[in-house]
Coordinates of C-alpha atoms in Angstrom, one line a residue:
Chain A
G1 CA 57.9 191.9 259.3
N2 CA 60.3 189.3 258.4
S3 CA 64.0 190.3 259.1
V4 CA 67.3 188.5 259.2
T5 CA 70.2 189.6 261.2
Q6 CA 73.9 188.6 260.5
M7 CA 77.2 189.4 261.8
E8 CA 79.2 192.0 260.9
G9 CA 82.0 191.3 258.8
P10 CA 84.7 190.9 257.4
V11 CA 85.8 187.5 258.7
T12 CA 89.0 187.0 258.2
L13 CA 90.5 183.6 258.8
S14 CA 93.6 181.3 257.8
E15 CA 93.1 178.2 255.5
E16 CA 91.8 175.3 257.4
A17 CA 90.3 177.4 260.4
F18 CA 86.7 176.6 261.6
L19 CA 84.2 179.0 260.5
T20 CA 81.2 180.4 261.9
I21 CA 78.9 183.0 260.8
N22 CA 76.0 183.7 262.8
C23 CA 72.6 184.4 261.6
T24 CA 69.4 184.9 263.5
Y25 CA 65.7 185.8 262.2
T26 CA 62.5 187.3 263.4
A27 CA 59.4 185.7 261.3
T28 CA 55.9 184.8 261.9
G29 CA 55.2 181.1 261.3
Y30 CA 57.2 178.6 260.1
P31 CA 59.8 179.8 257.3
S32 CA 62.5 178.3 255.3
L33 CA 65.9 179.2 255.7
F34 CA 68.7 179.6 253.4
W35 CA 72.5 180.4 253.0
Y36 CA 73.3 181.7 249.4
V37 CA 77.2 182.8 248.5
Q38 CA 78.1 185.3 246.1
Y39 CA 81.6 185.3 244.7
P40 CA 83.5 187.9 243.5
G41 CA 81.9 189.3 240.3
E42 CA 79.2 186.7 240.2
G43 CA 75.6 186.7 241.2
L44 CA 74.2 184.7 244.3
Q45 CA 74.0 180.6 244.6
L46 CA 71.9 179.0 246.8
L47 CA 74.4 177.2 249.2
L48 CA 72.1 175.0 251.4
K49 CA 68.6 175.2 252.9
A50 CA 66.3 174.0 255.7
T51 CA 62.3 173.7 255.7
K52 CA 61.8 173.0 259.0
A53 CA 62.9 173.0 262.7
D54 CA 66.0 170.6 263.5
D55 CA 66.9 170.3 259.6
K56 CA 70.4 170.5 258.9
G57 CA 71.3 171.5 255.5
S58 CA 74.7 170.8 254.1
N59 CA 77.0 171.5 251.3
K60 CA 80.4 171.5 249.9
G61 CA 81.2 171.2 253.7
F62 CA 79.0 174.1 254.9
E63 CA 76.5 173.1 257.4
A64 CA 73.9 175.0 259.1
T65 CA 71.1 173.8 261.7
Y66 CA 67.7 175.2 261.9
R67 CA 67.0 176.3 265.5
K68 CA 63.5 177.3 266.5
E69 CA 64.0 177.8 269.8
T70 CA 66.9 180.2 269.7
T71 CA 65.6 181.3 265.8
S72 CA 68.9 181.1 264.4
F73 CA 70.5 179.2 261.3
H74 CA 74.3 179.6 261.6
L75 CA 76.9 178.9 259.1
E76 CA 79.6 176.7 260.0
K77 CA 82.8 174.7 258.2
G78 CA 85.3 172.6 259.7
S79 CA 88.4 173.6 257.3
V80 CA 88.1 176.8 255.3
Q81 CA 90.0 177.0 252.0
V82 CA 90.9 180.1 250.4
S83 CA 88.4 179.4 247.8
D84 CA 85.8 179.9 250.1
S85 CA 86.5 183.7 250.3
A86 CA 82.9 185.1 249.2
V87 CA 80.1 187.1 250.7
Y88 CA 77.6 184.8 252.7
F89 CA 74.0 185.6 252.9
C90 CA 71.3 184.6 255.1
A91 CA 67.9 184.4 253.9
L92 CA 64.5 183.5 255.0
K93 CA 61.2 182.6 253.1
G94 CA 57.8 183.1 254.7
F95 CA 54.8 183.4 252.7
Q96 CA 55.9 185.3 250.0
K97 CA 59.3 187.0 249.0
L98 CA 62.7 186.0 250.1
V99 CA 64.6 188.1 252.7
F100 CA 68.1 188.6 252.8
G101 CA 70.4 189.2 255.7
T102 CA 73.0 192.4 254.9
G103 CA 75.7 189.6 254.1
T104 CA 79.2 188.8 255.6
R105 CA 82.1 189.0 253.9
L106 CA 84.7 186.2 254.4
L107 CA 88.5 186.3 253.7
V108 CA 90.6 183.5 254.1
S109 CA 94.5 183.8 253.7
P110 CA 97.0 181.0 252.7
Chain B
K1 CA 71.4 173.8 231.1
A2 CA 72.2 177.7 230.4
G3 CA 71.8 180.0 233.4
V4 CA 70.1 183.0 234.1
T5 CA 71.4 185.6 231.5
Q6 CA 71.2 189.6 232.3
T7 CA 71.9 192.4 230.0
P8 CA 73.7 194.4 229.3
R9 CA 76.4 193.7 232.2
Y10 CA 77.7 197.1 232.9
L11 CA 76.2 200.7 231.8
I12 CA 76.6 204.1 232.6
K13 CA 73.8 206.7 232.5
T14 CA 73.2 210.4 233.7
R15 CA 70.8 211.9 235.9
G16 CA 67.0 212.0 234.5
Q17 CA 67.6 209.4 231.8
Q18 CA 65.9 205.8 231.9
V19 CA 67.2 202.5 231.8
T20 CA 66.2 199.1 230.6
L21 CA 67.6 196.0 232.0
S22 CA 66.5 192.7 230.5
C23 CA 67.0 189.2 231.9
S24 CA 66.3 185.3 230.5
P25 CA 65.4 182.9 232.9
I26 CA 66.5 179.4 232.8
S27 CA 64.5 177.3 230.3
G28 CA 61.4 176.0 232.1
H29 CA 61.5 178.6 234.9
R30 CA 58.6 180.8 235.0
S31 CA 59.1 182.7 238.0
V32 CA 61.4 185.6 237.8
S33 CA 62.4 188.3 240.7
W34 CA 64.4 191.3 240.5
Y35 CA 66.5 192.8 243.4
Q36 CA 68.8 195.6 243.7
Q37 CA 72.1 195.4 245.9
T38 CA 73.9 198.1 247.3
P39 CA 76.5 198.4 249.8
G40 CA 74.5 200.2 252.0
Q41 CA 70.9 198.9 251.8
G42 CA 72.2 195.2 250.8
L43 CA 69.7 193.2 248.9
Q44 CA 66.5 194.6 248.5
F45 CA 63.3 193.1 246.7
L46 CA 62.0 194.9 243.4
F47 CA 59.3 192.5 242.2
E48 CA 58.2 189.2 241.1
Y49 CA 56.8 187.9 237.7
F50 CA 55.1 184.8 237.2
S51 CA 53.2 184.3 233.8
E52 CA 53.4 187.6 232.9
T53 CA 51.9 188.9 236.0
Q54 CA 53.4 190.6 238.7
R55 CA 52.8 188.7 242.3
N56 CA 54.7 190.4 244.6
K57 CA 56.3 194.1 244.8
G58 CA 58.8 195.6 247.5
N59 CA 58.8 199.4 248.5
F60 CA 60.4 200.9 245.7
P61 CA 59.1 204.2 243.9
G62 CA 56.7 203.8 240.8
R63 CA 60.0 204.9 238.9
F64 CA 60.9 201.4 238.9
S65 CA 58.8 199.2 236.9
G66 CA 58.8 195.7 235.2
R67 CA 57.4 193.1 232.9
Q68 CA 57.5 189.8 231.8
F69 CA 57.0 188.5 228.4
S70 CA 55.4 185.1 227.2
N71 CA 58.4 183.2 226.8
S72 CA 59.4 184.3 230.9
R73 CA 62.2 186.9 229.7
S74 CA 61.8 189.8 232.0
E75 CA 62.4 193.7 231.7
M76 CA 62.9 196.4 234.3
N77 CA 62.9 199.9 233.9
V78 CA 63.8 202.8 236.0
S79 CA 62.8 206.0 234.6
T80 CA 64.1 209.5 235.6
L81 CA 67.4 208.3 237.3
E82 CA 68.7 209.4 240.3
L83 CA 72.4 209.0 241.7
G84 CA 71.0 206.8 244.3
D85 CA 69.8 204.2 241.7
S86 CA 73.6 203.2 241.1
A87 CA 73.8 199.5 242.2
L88 CA 73.9 195.9 240.9
Y89 CA 70.6 194.7 239.7
L90 CA 70.1 191.2 240.0
C91 CA 67.4 189.0 238.7
A92 CA 66.6 185.5 239.7
S93 CA 64.3 182.7 238.1
S94 CA 62.8 179.9 239.9
L95 CA 60.8 176.8 239.3
V96 CA 57.1 177.0 240.6
N97 CA 53.7 176.5 239.9
A98 CA 50.8 178.8 240.1
R99 CA 49.9 178.0 243.8
V100 CA 53.4 178.5 245.2
T101 CA 54.7 182.2 245.2
N102 CA 58.3 180.6 244.9
T103 CA 60.2 178.0 247.2
G104 CA 63.0 180.3 248.1
E105 CA 65.5 178.6 245.6
L106 CA 66.5 181.3 243.5
F107 CA 68.9 181.0 240.5
F108 CA 70.8 184.2 240.1
G109 CA 72.4 186.1 237.1
E110 CA 75.2 187.9 237.5
G111 CA 73.8 191.1 237.4
S112 CA 73.5 194.5 235.8
R113 CA 75.8 197.1 237.2
L114 CA 74.2 200.7 236.9
T115 CA 76.4 203.6 237.5
V116 CA 74.4 207.0 237.4
L117 CA 76.4 210.0 236.9

């Protein structure tokens, strides 16, 4: 079945550092890919998405490119802020339900 | 536009009891999905409803059930609670039509945190 694998956290960075959170997937067909973010005490919010190979999703300075050849959808940001501290979930949507990775906690210190 | 509203936000139950959680989707959203979030298992899909019909179901025992009303509001029920049912239960709504299960663009509520003692 469809599955998503994310890097283990927590990822600890200083403010203005470069961020990469790795995500790889296993799926049949051509899934859509997503990054969701969960801030403390809140539900998940859609951060960005890509629906086909080579698409780049972007939002709030975050980017991820749908790489079919490496089955990856890594999340990047050039300069993180303390307010980016949250849990980030990679997800894929095949024919039916949305499947989430286990989440990666990001901690950004001043 | 109001977001997804879940009630109650927090509740404590004891083993063997049952619980009902409620979810009001964003106005105009007809699809409602439920997820269980735990530190060990992450986000696990429970079920999805569209126009009062369950369209998808995850791998949970029959103690977990749900329903959707004509106004798209949804409830989920867990009977005979076990300690392992302690979790954050998240509801999400989606703007879809009858032909598309969902687009993957879900709008989540803040969740109902259930503690089973």
